[in-house]
C-alpha cells in the first residue's frame, strides 16, 4: 500500500483535506476558522521539503533542543520496552512515531505553565523539566517514587515542574486541564497557561464535550491538544467519529481550532506556541489536532497485528518517521550531521543505562508506607491494621 492510500492522506472520516491555500505556511494562522480546522499546517513536509521563509523564525538552539527531546523519548521508550520484555518492569506504553507531537508541543511551554498529560506525554514532561531519574523511579515503583509505588508505571508526576499525574480514566484529564486554567483565570491571568492532552479516542467521551463547552464559555487560558494517532487500542479513527476532522469539533463550542501535521515537530511547535501565547495574553482557549500515527502497539500488553494492517504501520515507521524528518531539516540547515546525531544517541543511551541501573538498585517502598497519606492524622483503625499487617509480615 502506498503512503497516499494510508489513513492520513485518504482517511475515511478523520483526515480531512490537506488544505493550505496560502503561499507561506505562516499565513495559515490568518485563515478562516474553517480553513484552520479542516486544513493541515506543516512546515517540513513528509518528503523533507521546507521553505526558507517558513523556517526563519526557528532558532538553531531550539531546533536542536527539540531534536534531543525527541531522541530522549525514542531512547527511553526502546529501553523500557526491553526491560518490560525481560520482566524487570511490569508495563509500558510507548510514544513511538509520536515524538514530534509530544516534544514539539512541550517546547512551546514556559517553566511556570502547567501540563496535564494523557497516555503518551511523559516525554513532554521530561522536556518540561521532569527529571529522568524521577520518571524511572515511578516506572520501577521504588522507594524513590513520589507516589510510593501506588500508581501503574507511566504515571509520573512532578510538583516542581507543574506536571500533573496522568488520570487513567480516558478524558477525565481534559476537565482537569480546563479546571486548572480556570483557577489561573480566577487568580487574574498571571501570564501562565495550562496544556491538556488527549487521544483521538478521548474525543468520544462525554468529558471531552463538557470540557470544550466549559472552555468556550468561560475562556480560561487552556490549550487542549489531541494527538490523533488514528487508533484507540483496536478502534480505528473511522469508527471513532463521522466528523470530517477532529479539530472541527472545537468550532461548535466556539473554541478556535487548529490542525497540524503531528510528525512535523516544527509545525507542532508553531501551532502550540501560537495557542500558548494567546492563552497567556488572556485571549482564550485553543483546541489543536495533531495528525500522527501510533506506530507502536497500544501498550506492552497489546498485539496490533491482530486487528490492523501492519503494512501501513511500516510505511509510517519508514517514510514518516518524525525523528528522521527533523534530522533531515537539521542536516539541511547545517546544524547537525548524521555522525553528530549518532553520537548524541550513543551518549543518551549511556546516560539512560546508568540511570536505570541506579533506580533498579533502589529498594521497594516499605510495607509500612502503605498506610501513609490516607488521612492527615492516622485513625485508630488504620493504626490497628498497620500493626496487624506488620506482625504478619514478621511471622
Ligand atoms: C473511560 C475509559 N474507558 C476505557 C478505558 C480503557 N482504555 C485505556 S486507553 C484507551 C484508548 C485510548 O485511545 P486514545 O484516546 O486514542 O489514546 P491513545 O492510546 O491512542 O494514545 C482505552 C479505551 C479507560 N482507561 N478509560
Ligand atoms: Mg489514539
mmCIF file of C-alpha atoms and ligand atoms in Angstrom:
data_model
loop_
_atom_site.group_PDB
_atom_site.id
_atom_site.type_symbol
_atom_site.label_atom_id
_atom_site.label_comp_id
_atom_site.label_asym_id
_atom_site.label_seq_id
_atom_site.Cartn_x
_atom_site.Cartn_y
_atom_site.Cartn_z
ATOM 1 C CA UNK A 1 0.000 0.000 0.000
ATOM 2 C CA UNK A 2 1.372 3.404 -0.863
ATOM 3 C CA UNK A 3 1.545 6.209 1.637
ATOM 4 C CA UNK A 4 -1.010 8.083 -0.444
ATOM 5 C CA UNK A 5 -3.517 5.357 0.402
ATOM 6 C CA UNK A 6 -2.735 5.443 4.091
ATOM 7 C CA UNK A 7 -5.224 6.815 6.613
ATOM 8 C CA UNK A 8 -3.530 10.202 6.934
ATOM 9 C CA UNK A 9 -3.829 11.031 3.277
ATOM 10 C CA UNK A 10 -7.073 9.379 2.292
ATOM 11 C CA UNK A 11 -8.956 8.985 5.516
ATOM 12 C CA UNK A 12 -12.476 7.724 5.560
ATOM 13 C CA UNK A 13 -13.566 10.215 8.180
ATOM 14 C CA UNK A 14 -10.942 11.903 10.255
ATOM 15 C CA UNK A 15 -8.266 13.058 7.812
ATOM 16 C CA UNK A 16 -9.860 15.978 6.012
ATOM 17 C CA UNK A 17 -8.298 17.776 3.067
ATOM 18 C CA UNK A 18 -4.686 18.894 3.101
ATOM 19 C CA UNK A 19 -5.710 22.492 2.642
ATOM 20 C CA UNK A 20 -3.075 25.171 2.671
ATOM 21 C CA UNK A 21 -4.302 27.868 0.352
ATOM 22 C CA UNK A 22 -1.637 30.491 1.054
ATOM 23 C CA UNK A 23 1.999 30.598 -0.038
ATOM 24 C CA UNK A 24 3.707 30.663 3.323
ATOM 25 C CA UNK A 25 2.792 28.137 5.993
ATOM 26 C CA UNK A 26 2.588 31.012 8.469
ATOM 27 C CA UNK A 27 -0.340 32.523 6.568
ATOM 28 C CA UNK A 28 -2.230 29.526 7.891
ATOM 29 C CA UNK A 29 -2.926 31.498 11.068
ATOM 30 C CA UNK A 30 -4.715 34.166 9.066
ATOM 31 C CA UNK A 31 -7.095 31.656 7.505
ATOM 32 C CA UNK A 32 -10.805 31.416 8.309
ATOM 33 C CA UNK A 33 -11.819 29.285 11.317
ATOM 34 C CA UNK A 34 -12.911 26.534 8.929
ATOM 35 C CA UNK A 35 -9.695 26.644 6.907
ATOM 36 C CA UNK A 36 -7.663 26.235 10.098
ATOM 37 C CA UNK A 37 -9.774 23.389 11.472
ATOM 38 C CA UNK A 38 -10.029 21.482 8.178
ATOM 39 C CA UNK A 39 -6.540 22.180 6.851
ATOM 40 C CA UNK A 40 -3.233 20.648 7.833
ATOM 41 C CA UNK A 41 -0.474 23.044 8.868
ATOM 42 C CA UNK A 42 3.033 21.869 8.129
ATOM 43 C CA UNK A 43 6.472 23.418 7.846
ATOM 44 C CA UNK A 44 8.705 20.472 6.986
ATOM 45 C CA UNK A 45 6.735 18.260 4.592
ATOM 46 C CA UNK A 46 6.626 14.459 4.677
ATOM 47 C CA UNK A 47 9.310 14.379 1.982
ATOM 48 C CA UNK A 48 11.525 16.736 3.988
ATOM 49 C CA UNK A 49 10.972 19.920 1.965
ATOM 50 C CA UNK A 50 10.512 23.325 3.597
ATOM 51 C CA UNK A 51 10.653 26.967 2.590
ATOM 52 C CA UNK A 52 13.393 29.239 3.878
ATOM 53 C CA UNK A 53 10.790 31.870 4.677
ATOM 54 C CA UNK A 54 8.954 29.481 6.984
ATOM 55 C CA UNK A 55 11.958 28.329 8.992
ATOM 56 C CA UNK A 56 13.442 31.773 9.572
ATOM 57 C CA UNK A 57 11.633 32.003 12.887
ATOM 58 C CA UNK A 58 13.027 28.723 14.236
ATOM 59 C CA UNK A 59 16.234 29.374 16.213
ATOM 60 C CA UNK A 60 19.025 26.801 15.899
ATOM 61 C CA UNK A 61 19.263 26.159 19.643
ATOM 62 C CA UNK A 62 15.552 25.481 19.912
ATOM 63 C CA UNK A 63 15.558 23.113 16.929
ATOM 64 C CA UNK A 64 18.441 21.135 18.447
ATOM 65 C CA UNK A 65 16.745 21.048 21.846
ATOM 66 C CA UNK A 66 13.564 19.691 20.274
ATOM 67 C CA UNK A 67 15.579 17.054 18.420
ATOM 68 C CA UNK A 68 17.278 15.986 21.667
ATOM 69 C CA UNK A 69 13.898 15.821 23.411
ATOM 70 C CA UNK A 70 12.536 13.584 20.668
ATOM 71 C CA UNK A 71 15.632 11.401 20.775
ATOM 72 C CA UNK A 72 15.217 11.085 24.550
ATOM 73 C CA UNK A 73 11.680 9.744 24.080
ATOM 74 C CA UNK A 74 12.882 7.278 21.438
ATOM 75 C CA UNK A 75 15.801 6.009 23.538
ATOM 76 C CA UNK A 76 13.887 5.803 26.831
ATOM 77 C CA UNK A 77 10.931 4.012 25.185
ATOM 78 C CA UNK A 78 13.237 1.499 23.496
ATOM 79 C CA UNK A 79 14.989 0.678 26.783
ATOM 80 C CA UNK A 80 11.742 0.494 28.740
ATOM 81 C CA UNK A 81 10.162 -1.924 26.268
ATOM 82 C CA UNK A 82 13.258 -4.140 26.533
ATOM 83 C CA UNK A 83 13.026 -4.024 30.337
ATOM 84 C CA UNK A 84 9.353 -4.944 30.198
ATOM 85 C CA UNK A 85 10.086 -7.944 27.961
ATOM 86 C CA UNK A 86 12.816 -9.013 30.410
ATOM 87 C CA UNK A 87 10.322 -8.878 33.278
ATOM 88 C CA UNK A 88 12.141 -6.025 35.027
ATOM 89 C CA UNK A 89 9.173 -3.644 34.842
ATOM 90 C CA UNK A 90 5.533 -4.623 34.680
ATOM 91 C CA UNK A 91 4.005 -2.434 31.979
ATOM 92 C CA UNK A 92 4.916 0.246 29.482
ATOM 93 C CA UNK A 93 3.213 2.467 26.879
ATOM 94 C CA UNK A 94 5.419 3.840 24.125
ATOM 95 C CA UNK A 95 5.075 7.016 22.049
ATOM 96 C CA UNK A 96 6.931 5.560 19.051
ATOM 97 C CA UNK A 97 6.265 7.669 15.956
ATOM 98 C CA UNK A 98 4.635 10.410 18.031
ATOM 99 C CA UNK A 99 7.795 12.068 19.351
ATOM 100 C CA UNK A 100 7.277 15.253 17.314
ATOM 101 C CA UNK A 101 3.755 15.770 18.682
ATOM 102 C CA UNK A 102 4.886 15.095 22.242
ATOM 103 C CA UNK A 103 8.017 17.247 22.272
ATOM 104 C CA UNK A 104 7.128 19.937 19.717
ATOM 105 C CA UNK A 105 4.104 20.887 21.840
ATOM 106 C CA UNK A 106 6.051 20.868 25.127
ATOM 107 C CA UNK A 107 8.668 23.141 23.563
ATOM 108 C CA UNK A 108 6.086 25.940 23.448
ATOM 109 C CA UNK A 109 5.633 25.950 27.230
ATOM 110 C CA UNK A 110 7.212 28.297 29.749
ATOM 111 C CA UNK A 111 8.556 26.965 33.048
ATOM 112 C CA UNK A 112 5.556 28.262 35.017
ATOM 113 C CA UNK A 113 2.970 26.705 32.661
ATOM 114 C CA UNK A 114 1.093 23.574 33.749
ATOM 115 C CA UNK A 115 0.952 20.291 31.889
ATOM 116 C CA UNK A 116 -1.840 17.715 32.170
ATOM 117 C CA UNK A 117 -0.935 14.597 30.175
ATOM 118 C CA UNK A 118 -2.961 11.735 28.726
ATOM 119 C CA UNK A 119 -1.305 8.396 27.951
ATOM 120 C CA UNK A 120 1.728 9.286 25.903
ATOM 121 C CA UNK A 121 3.131 12.609 27.063
ATOM 122 C CA UNK A 122 5.782 11.630 29.597
ATOM 123 C CA UNK A 123 8.297 12.910 27.027
ATOM 124 C CA UNK A 124 6.594 16.315 27.213
ATOM 125 C CA UNK A 125 7.119 16.196 30.978
ATOM 126 C CA UNK A 126 10.783 15.287 30.531
ATOM 127 C CA UNK A 127 11.219 18.184 28.120
ATOM 128 C CA UNK A 128 9.476 20.496 30.581
ATOM 129 C CA UNK A 129 11.895 19.533 33.361
ATOM 130 C CA UNK A 130 10.618 16.320 34.976
ATOM 131 C CA UNK A 131 13.925 14.637 35.959
ATOM 132 C CA UNK A 132 14.514 11.351 34.131
ATOM 133 C CA UNK A 133 15.536 9.664 37.415
ATOM 134 C CA UNK A 134 12.142 10.574 38.900
ATOM 135 C CA UNK A 135 10.378 9.172 35.844
ATOM 136 C CA UNK A 136 12.308 5.904 36.081
ATOM 137 C CA UNK A 137 11.678 5.641 39.833
ATOM 138 C CA UNK A 138 7.952 5.838 39.092
ATOM 139 C CA UNK A 139 8.199 3.098 36.463
ATOM 140 C CA UNK A 140 10.025 0.816 38.909
ATOM 141 C CA UNK A 141 7.633 1.888 41.690
ATOM 142 C CA UNK A 142 10.562 2.006 44.109
ATOM 143 C CA UNK A 143 11.128 3.934 47.346
ATOM 144 C CA UNK A 144 12.300 6.987 45.365
ATOM 145 C CA UNK A 145 8.947 7.175 43.572
ATOM 146 C CA UNK A 146 6.968 10.147 44.908
ATOM 147 C CA UNK A 147 3.765 8.122 44.525
ATOM 148 C CA UNK A 148 5.310 5.284 46.625
ATOM 149 C CA UNK A 149 4.665 2.576 44.041
ATOM 150 C CA UNK A 150 0.918 3.057 44.134
ATOM 151 C CA UNK A 151 0.428 4.059 40.506
ATOM 152 C CA UNK A 152 0.762 1.954 37.388
ATOM 153 C CA UNK A 153 4.020 2.558 35.505
ATOM 154 C CA UNK A 154 3.942 5.528 33.085
ATOM 155 C CA UNK A 155 2.071 7.687 35.602
ATOM 156 C CA UNK A 156 4.783 10.094 36.732
ATOM 157 C CA UNK A 157 4.124 13.456 38.321
ATOM 158 C CA UNK A 158 6.311 16.309 39.416
ATOM 159 C CA UNK A 159 5.166 19.186 41.572
ATOM 160 C CA UNK A 160 8.340 21.194 40.835
ATOM 161 C CA UNK A 161 7.575 21.387 37.113
ATOM 162 C CA UNK A 162 3.749 21.537 37.299
ATOM 163 C CA UNK A 163 3.446 18.112 35.680
ATOM 164 C CA UNK A 164 0.177 16.576 36.853
ATOM 165 C CA UNK A 165 -0.140 12.793 37.132
ATOM 166 C CA UNK A 166 -1.996 11.175 34.245
ATOM 167 C CA UNK A 167 -5.550 10.220 35.020
ATOM 168 C CA UNK A 168 -6.013 6.744 33.511
ATOM 169 C CA UNK A 169 -9.722 7.218 33.001
ATOM 170 C CA UNK A 170 -9.725 8.441 29.415
ATOM 171 C CA UNK A 171 -10.688 12.131 29.024
ATOM 172 C CA UNK A 172 -11.112 12.963 32.711
ATOM 173 C CA UNK A 173 -7.818 14.831 32.439
ATOM 174 C CA UNK A 174 -9.286 17.266 29.879
ATOM 175 C CA UNK A 175 -11.592 18.560 32.621
ATOM 176 C CA UNK A 176 -8.639 18.780 34.999
ATOM 177 C CA UNK A 177 -6.700 20.909 32.497
ATOM 178 C CA UNK A 178 -9.633 23.249 31.950
ATOM 179 C CA UNK A 179 -10.149 23.461 35.726
ATOM 180 C CA UNK A 180 -6.514 24.318 36.387
ATOM 181 C CA UNK A 181 -6.671 27.008 33.697
ATOM 182 C CA UNK A 182 -9.891 28.315 35.214
ATOM 183 C CA UNK A 183 -8.030 28.636 38.522
ATOM 184 C CA UNK A 184 -5.350 30.664 36.744
ATOM 185 C CA UNK A 185 -8.034 32.923 35.298
ATOM 186 C CA UNK A 186 -9.667 33.425 38.692
ATOM 187 C CA UNK A 187 -6.270 34.369 40.051
ATOM 188 C CA UNK A 188 -6.114 37.140 37.465
ATOM 189 C CA UNK A 189 -4.253 35.875 34.377
ATOM 190 C CA UNK A 190 -0.685 35.993 35.556
ATOM 191 C CA UNK A 191 0.735 35.090 32.155
ATOM 192 C CA UNK A 192 0.510 31.345 32.750
ATOM 193 C CA UNK A 193 -1.385 28.716 30.804
ATOM 194 C CA UNK A 194 -2.241 25.048 31.074
ATOM 195 C CA UNK A 195 -1.866 22.476 28.317
ATOM 196 C CA UNK A 196 -4.074 19.377 28.417
ATOM 197 C CA UNK A 197 -3.638 16.346 26.190
ATOM 198 C CA UNK A 198 -5.936 13.620 24.892
ATOM 199 C CA UNK A 199 -6.009 10.912 22.249
ATOM 200 C CA UNK A 200 -8.432 10.594 19.337
ATOM 201 C CA UNK A 201 -10.377 8.011 21.353
ATOM 202 C CA UNK A 202 -10.706 10.529 24.147
ATOM 203 C CA UNK A 203 -12.762 12.831 21.928
ATOM 204 C CA UNK A 204 -15.683 10.376 22.012
ATOM 205 C CA UNK A 205 -16.011 10.640 25.778
ATOM 206 C CA UNK A 206 -18.605 12.961 27.366
ATOM 207 C CA UNK A 207 -15.850 14.696 29.359
ATOM 208 C CA UNK A 208 -14.302 15.977 26.116
ATOM 209 C CA UNK A 209 -17.512 17.792 25.192
ATOM 210 C CA UNK A 210 -18.110 19.101 28.705
ATOM 211 C CA UNK A 211 -14.547 20.424 28.887
ATOM 212 C CA UNK A 212 -14.665 22.073 25.448
ATOM 213 C CA UNK A 213 -18.045 23.626 26.178
ATOM 214 C CA UNK A 214 -16.862 24.990 29.517
ATOM 215 C CA UNK A 215 -13.664 26.316 27.926
ATOM 216 C CA UNK A 216 -15.636 28.040 25.156
ATOM 217 C CA UNK A 217 -17.962 29.745 27.612
ATOM 218 C CA UNK A 218 -15.503 30.624 30.382
ATOM 219 C CA UNK A 219 -12.423 31.387 28.233
ATOM 220 C CA UNK A 220 -9.699 30.055 30.573
ATOM 221 C CA UNK A 221 -6.042 30.057 29.415
ATOM 222 C CA UNK A 222 -6.023 26.451 28.242
ATOM 223 C CA UNK A 223 -4.616 24.709 25.178
ATOM 224 C CA UNK A 224 -6.191 21.324 24.511
ATOM 225 C CA UNK A 225 -4.125 19.048 22.302
ATOM 226 C CA UNK A 226 -5.469 15.902 20.664
ATOM 227 C CA UNK A 227 -2.814 13.502 19.458
ATOM 228 C CA UNK A 228 -4.787 11.857 16.688
ATOM 229 C CA UNK A 229 -2.719 8.697 16.242
ATOM 230 C CA UNK A 230 -5.641 7.125 14.362
ATOM 231 C CA UNK A 231 -6.145 4.252 16.812
ATOM 232 C CA UNK A 232 -7.722 3.878 20.242
ATOM 233 C CA UNK A 233 -6.394 0.440 21.145
ATOM 234 C CA UNK A 234 -8.146 -1.579 18.372
ATOM 235 C CA UNK A 235 -10.687 1.080 17.327
ATOM 236 C CA UNK A 236 -9.653 2.923 14.126
ATOM 237 C CA UNK A 237 -10.362 6.601 13.577
ATOM 238 C CA UNK A 238 -13.015 5.734 11.000
ATOM 239 C CA UNK A 239 -15.066 4.001 13.727
ATOM 240 C CA UNK A 240 -14.406 6.752 16.231
ATOM 241 C CA UNK A 241 -16.139 9.676 14.553
ATOM 242 C CA UNK A 242 -18.020 10.710 11.408
ATOM 243 C CA UNK A 243 -16.638 14.238 11.715
ATOM 244 C CA UNK A 244 -14.526 15.465 8.785
ATOM 245 C CA UNK A 245 -11.662 16.252 11.161
ATOM 246 C CA UNK A 246 -11.317 16.119 14.933
ATOM 247 C CA UNK A 247 -10.261 19.779 15.090
ATOM 248 C CA UNK A 248 -13.506 20.974 13.548
ATOM 249 C CA UNK A 249 -15.437 19.740 16.599
ATOM 250 C CA UNK A 250 -13.963 22.621 18.603
ATOM 251 C CA UNK A 251 -15.713 25.212 16.402
ATOM 252 C CA UNK A 252 -19.099 24.018 17.636
ATOM 253 C CA UNK A 253 -18.064 25.087 21.121
ATOM 254 C CA UNK A 254 -16.762 28.471 19.989
ATOM 255 C CA UNK A 255 -13.133 27.422 20.513
ATOM 256 C CA UNK A 256 -10.538 28.351 17.898
ATOM 257 C CA UNK A 257 -9.302 25.083 16.458
ATOM 258 C CA UNK A 258 -6.079 24.294 14.618
ATOM 259 C CA UNK A 259 -4.871 21.201 12.828
ATOM 260 C CA UNK A 260 -1.258 20.329 12.120
ATOM 261 C CA UNK A 261 0.956 17.532 10.876
ATOM 262 C CA UNK A 262 1.852 15.842 14.150
ATOM 263 C CA UNK A 263 5.003 14.291 12.685
ATOM 264 C CA UNK A 264 6.440 17.698 11.838
ATOM 265 C CA UNK A 265 7.975 18.912 15.103
ATOM 266 C CA UNK A 266 8.346 22.495 13.866
ATOM 267 C CA UNK A 267 4.706 22.737 12.800
ATOM 268 C CA UNK A 268 3.629 21.287 16.146
ATOM 269 C CA UNK A 269 5.791 23.823 17.944
ATOM 270 C CA UNK A 270 4.388 26.734 15.937
ATOM 271 C CA UNK A 271 0.698 25.892 16.421
ATOM 272 C CA UNK A 272 1.219 25.266 20.131
ATOM 273 C CA UNK A 273 3.269 28.442 20.551
ATOM 274 C CA UNK A 274 0.540 30.464 18.834
ATOM 275 C CA UNK A 275 -2.102 28.962 21.152
ATOM 276 C CA UNK A 276 0.022 29.222 24.321
ATOM 277 C CA UNK A 277 0.828 32.888 23.723
ATOM 278 C CA UNK A 278 -2.837 33.596 23.059
ATOM 279 C CA UNK A 279 -3.788 31.879 26.322
ATOM 280 C CA UNK A 280 -1.154 33.768 28.327
ATOM 281 C CA UNK A 281 -2.439 37.059 26.910
ATOM 282 C CA UNK A 282 -5.880 36.173 28.256
ATOM 283 C CA UNK A 283 -7.346 35.699 24.769
ATOM 284 C CA UNK A 284 -8.926 32.325 25.496
ATOM 285 C CA UNK A 285 -8.642 28.632 24.731
ATOM 286 C CA UNK A 286 -7.494 26.766 21.621
ATOM 287 C CA UNK A 287 -8.094 23.209 20.511
ATOM 288 C CA UNK A 288 -5.359 21.559 18.425
ATOM 289 C CA UNK A 289 -5.488 18.296 16.498
ATOM 290 C CA UNK A 290 -2.102 16.791 15.686
ATOM 291 C CA UNK A 291 -2.334 14.172 12.986
ATOM 292 C CA UNK A 292 0.104 11.333 13.618
ATOM 293 C CA UNK A 293 0.145 7.542 13.814
ATOM 294 C CA UNK A 294 0.591 5.054 16.635
ATOM 295 C CA UNK A 295 3.495 3.083 15.205
ATOM 296 C CA UNK A 296 3.835 1.014 18.374
ATOM 297 C CA UNK A 297 1.352 -1.290 19.994
ATOM 298 C CA UNK A 298 -1.125 0.412 22.332
ATOM 299 C CA UNK A 299 0.994 -0.795 25.258
ATOM 300 C CA UNK A 300 3.255 -3.670 26.230
ATOM 301 C CA UNK A 301 0.064 -5.745 26.701
ATOM 302 C CA UNK A 302 -1.167 -5.304 23.121
ATOM 303 C CA UNK A 303 -0.525 -7.005 19.750
ATOM 304 C CA UNK A 304 -1.824 -4.736 16.956
ATOM 305 C CA UNK A 305 -1.099 -7.283 14.213
ATOM 306 C CA UNK A 306 -4.304 -8.995 15.348
ATOM 307 C CA UNK A 307 -6.510 -6.078 14.329
ATOM 308 C CA UNK A 308 -4.788 -3.786 11.803
ATOM 309 C CA UNK A 309 -2.833 -3.853 8.569
ATOM 310 C CA UNK A 310 0.761 -3.533 9.728
ATOM 311 C CA UNK A 311 1.990 -2.688 6.221
ATOM 312 C CA UNK A 312 0.502 0.794 6.827
ATOM 313 C CA UNK A 313 2.378 0.958 10.121
ATOM 314 C CA UNK A 314 5.574 0.085 8.275
ATOM 315 C CA UNK A 315 5.019 2.983 5.892
ATOM 316 C CA UNK A 316 4.676 5.378 8.814
ATOM 317 C CA UNK A 317 7.695 3.889 10.551
ATOM 318 C CA UNK A 318 9.925 4.097 7.492
ATOM 319 C CA UNK A 319 8.696 7.056 5.470
ATOM 320 C CA UNK A 320 7.086 9.362 8.028
ATOM 321 C CA UNK A 321 9.385 8.949 10.978
ATOM 322 C CA UNK A 322 9.351 12.290 12.858
ATOM 323 C CA UNK A 323 12.938 11.967 14.069
ATOM 324 C CA UNK A 324 14.264 11.344 10.570
ATOM 325 C CA UNK A 325 12.265 14.306 9.292
ATOM 326 C CA UNK A 326 13.672 16.579 11.969
ATOM 327 C CA UNK A 327 17.193 15.272 11.358
ATOM 328 C CA UNK A 328 16.724 15.952 7.640
ATOM 329 C CA UNK A 329 15.815 19.537 8.464
ATOM 330 C CA UNK A 330 18.777 19.988 10.834
ATOM 331 C CA UNK A 331 21.156 18.479 8.296
ATOM 332 C CA UNK A 332 19.837 20.709 5.507
ATOM 333 C CA UNK A 333 20.385 23.737 7.739
ATOM 334 C CA UNK A 334 23.937 22.584 8.515
ATOM 335 C CA UNK A 335 23.088 22.483 12.253
ATOM 336 C CA UNK A 336 23.745 18.764 12.778
ATOM 337 C CA UNK A 337 25.141 15.932 10.694
ATOM 338 C CA UNK A 338 24.406 12.227 10.753
ATOM 339 C CA UNK A 339 27.578 11.439 12.721
ATOM 340 C CA UNK A 340 26.693 14.122 15.275
ATOM 341 C CA UNK A 341 23.196 12.678 15.627
ATOM 342 C CA UNK A 342 24.607 9.171 16.137
ATOM 343 C CA UNK A 343 26.993 10.492 18.831
ATOM 344 C CA UNK A 344 24.079 12.186 20.624
ATOM 345 C CA UNK A 345 22.151 8.908 20.575
ATOM 346 C CA UNK A 346 25.082 6.906 21.978
ATOM 347 C CA UNK A 347 25.590 9.449 24.791
ATOM 348 C CA UNK A 348 21.889 9.357 25.637
ATOM 349 C CA UNK A 349 21.833 5.542 25.632
ATOM 350 C CA UNK A 350 24.706 5.573 28.119
ATOM 351 C CA UNK A 351 23.022 8.125 30.376
ATOM 352 C CA UNK A 352 19.731 6.212 30.351
ATOM 353 C CA UNK A 353 21.521 2.932 31.077
ATOM 354 C CA UNK A 354 23.263 4.470 34.111
ATOM 355 C CA UNK A 355 20.041 5.963 35.443
ATOM 356 C CA UNK A 356 18.219 2.644 35.039
ATOM 357 C CA UNK A 357 20.978 0.859 36.917
ATOM 358 C CA UNK A 358 20.751 3.368 39.757
ATOM 359 C CA UNK A 359 16.948 3.165 40.011
ATOM 360 C CA UNK A 360 16.856 -0.612 39.778
ATOM 361 C CA UNK A 361 19.121 -0.650 42.823
ATOM 362 C CA UNK A 362 16.715 1.411 44.937
ATOM 363 C CA UNK A 363 14.652 -0.812 47.288
ATOM 364 C CA UNK A 364 10.891 -1.076 47.041
ATOM 365 C CA UNK A 365 8.771 1.192 49.292
ATOM 366 C CA UNK A 366 8.464 -0.196 52.828
ATOM 367 C CA UNK A 367 5.333 -2.184 53.642
ATOM 368 C CA UNK A 368 4.581 0.363 56.329
ATOM 369 C CA UNK A 369 4.446 3.178 53.771
ATOM 370 C CA UNK A 370 1.199 1.668 52.507
ATOM 371 C CA UNK A 371 -0.567 3.441 55.344
ATOM 372 C CA UNK A 372 0.960 6.869 54.685
ATOM 373 C CA UNK A 373 -1.117 9.706 53.246
ATOM 374 C CA UNK A 374 -4.527 8.119 53.867
ATOM 375 C CA UNK A 375 -5.510 10.682 56.493
ATOM 376 C CA UNK A 376 -3.631 13.719 57.747
ATOM 377 C CA UNK A 377 -3.546 12.014 61.178
ATOM 378 C CA UNK A 378 -3.926 8.191 61.094
ATOM 379 C CA UNK A 379 -7.107 6.856 62.691
ATOM 380 C CA UNK A 380 -7.030 4.136 65.408
ATOM 381 C CA UNK A 381 -8.470 1.697 62.864
ATOM 382 C CA UNK A 382 -5.653 2.331 60.430
ATOM 383 C CA UNK A 383 -3.067 2.003 63.247
ATOM 384 C CA UNK A 384 -4.577 -1.335 64.169
ATOM 385 C CA UNK A 385 -4.481 -2.568 60.570
ATOM 386 C CA UNK A 386 -0.862 -1.476 60.192
ATOM 387 C CA UNK A 387 0.201 -3.294 63.365
ATOM 388 C CA UNK A 388 -1.633 -6.416 62.292
ATOM 389 C CA UNK A 389 -0.062 -6.420 58.798
ATOM 390 C CA UNK A 390 3.449 -5.785 60.138
ATOM 391 C CA UNK A 391 3.035 -8.564 62.724
ATOM 392 C CA UNK A 392 2.005 -10.956 59.966
ATOM 393 C CA UNK A 393 4.972 -9.849 57.848
ATOM 394 C CA UNK A 394 7.364 -10.576 60.774
ATOM 395 C CA UNK A 395 5.971 -14.037 61.446
HETATM 396 C C1 LIG B 1 -13.164 5.852 30.433
HETATM 397 C C2 LIG B 1 -12.228 4.802 29.947
HETATM 398 N N1 LIG B 1 -12.643 3.902 29.048
HETATM 399 C C3 LIG B 1 -11.783 2.960 28.587
HETATM 400 C C4 LIG B 1 -10.502 2.888 29.050
HETATM 401 C C5 LIG B 1 -9.541 1.846 28.518
HETATM 402 N N2 LIG B 1 -8.611 2.496 27.592
HETATM 403 C C6 LIG B 1 -7.385 2.890 28.008
HETATM 404 S S1 LIG B 1 -6.550 3.676 26.784
HETATM 405 C C7 LIG B 1 -7.837 3.500 25.714
HETATM 406 C C8 LIG B 1 -7.743 4.024 24.303
HETATM 407 C C9 LIG B 1 -7.375 5.453 24.261
HETATM 408 O O1 LIG B 1 -7.231 5.824 22.922
HETATM 409 P P1 LIG B 1 -6.826 7.282 22.554
HETATM 410 O O2 LIG B 1 -7.618 8.239 23.352
HETATM 411 O O3 LIG B 1 -6.895 7.415 21.090
HETATM 412 O O4 LIG B 1 -5.313 7.378 23.076
HETATM 413 P P2 LIG B 1 -4.036 6.568 22.545
HETATM 414 O O5 LIG B 1 -3.948 5.305 23.348
HETATM 415 O O6 LIG B 1 -4.233 6.286 21.106
HETATM 416 O O7 LIG B 1 -2.882 7.462 22.808
HETATM 417 C C10 LIG B 1 -8.900 2.833 26.297
HETATM 418 C C11 LIG B 1 -10.166 2.522 25.598
HETATM 419 C C12 LIG B 1 -10.113 3.846 30.018
HETATM 420 N N3 LIG B 1 -8.864 3.862 30.504
HETATM 421 N N4 LIG B 1 -10.981 4.793 30.440
HETATM 422 MG MG1 LIG B 2 -5.392 7.254 19.702
#
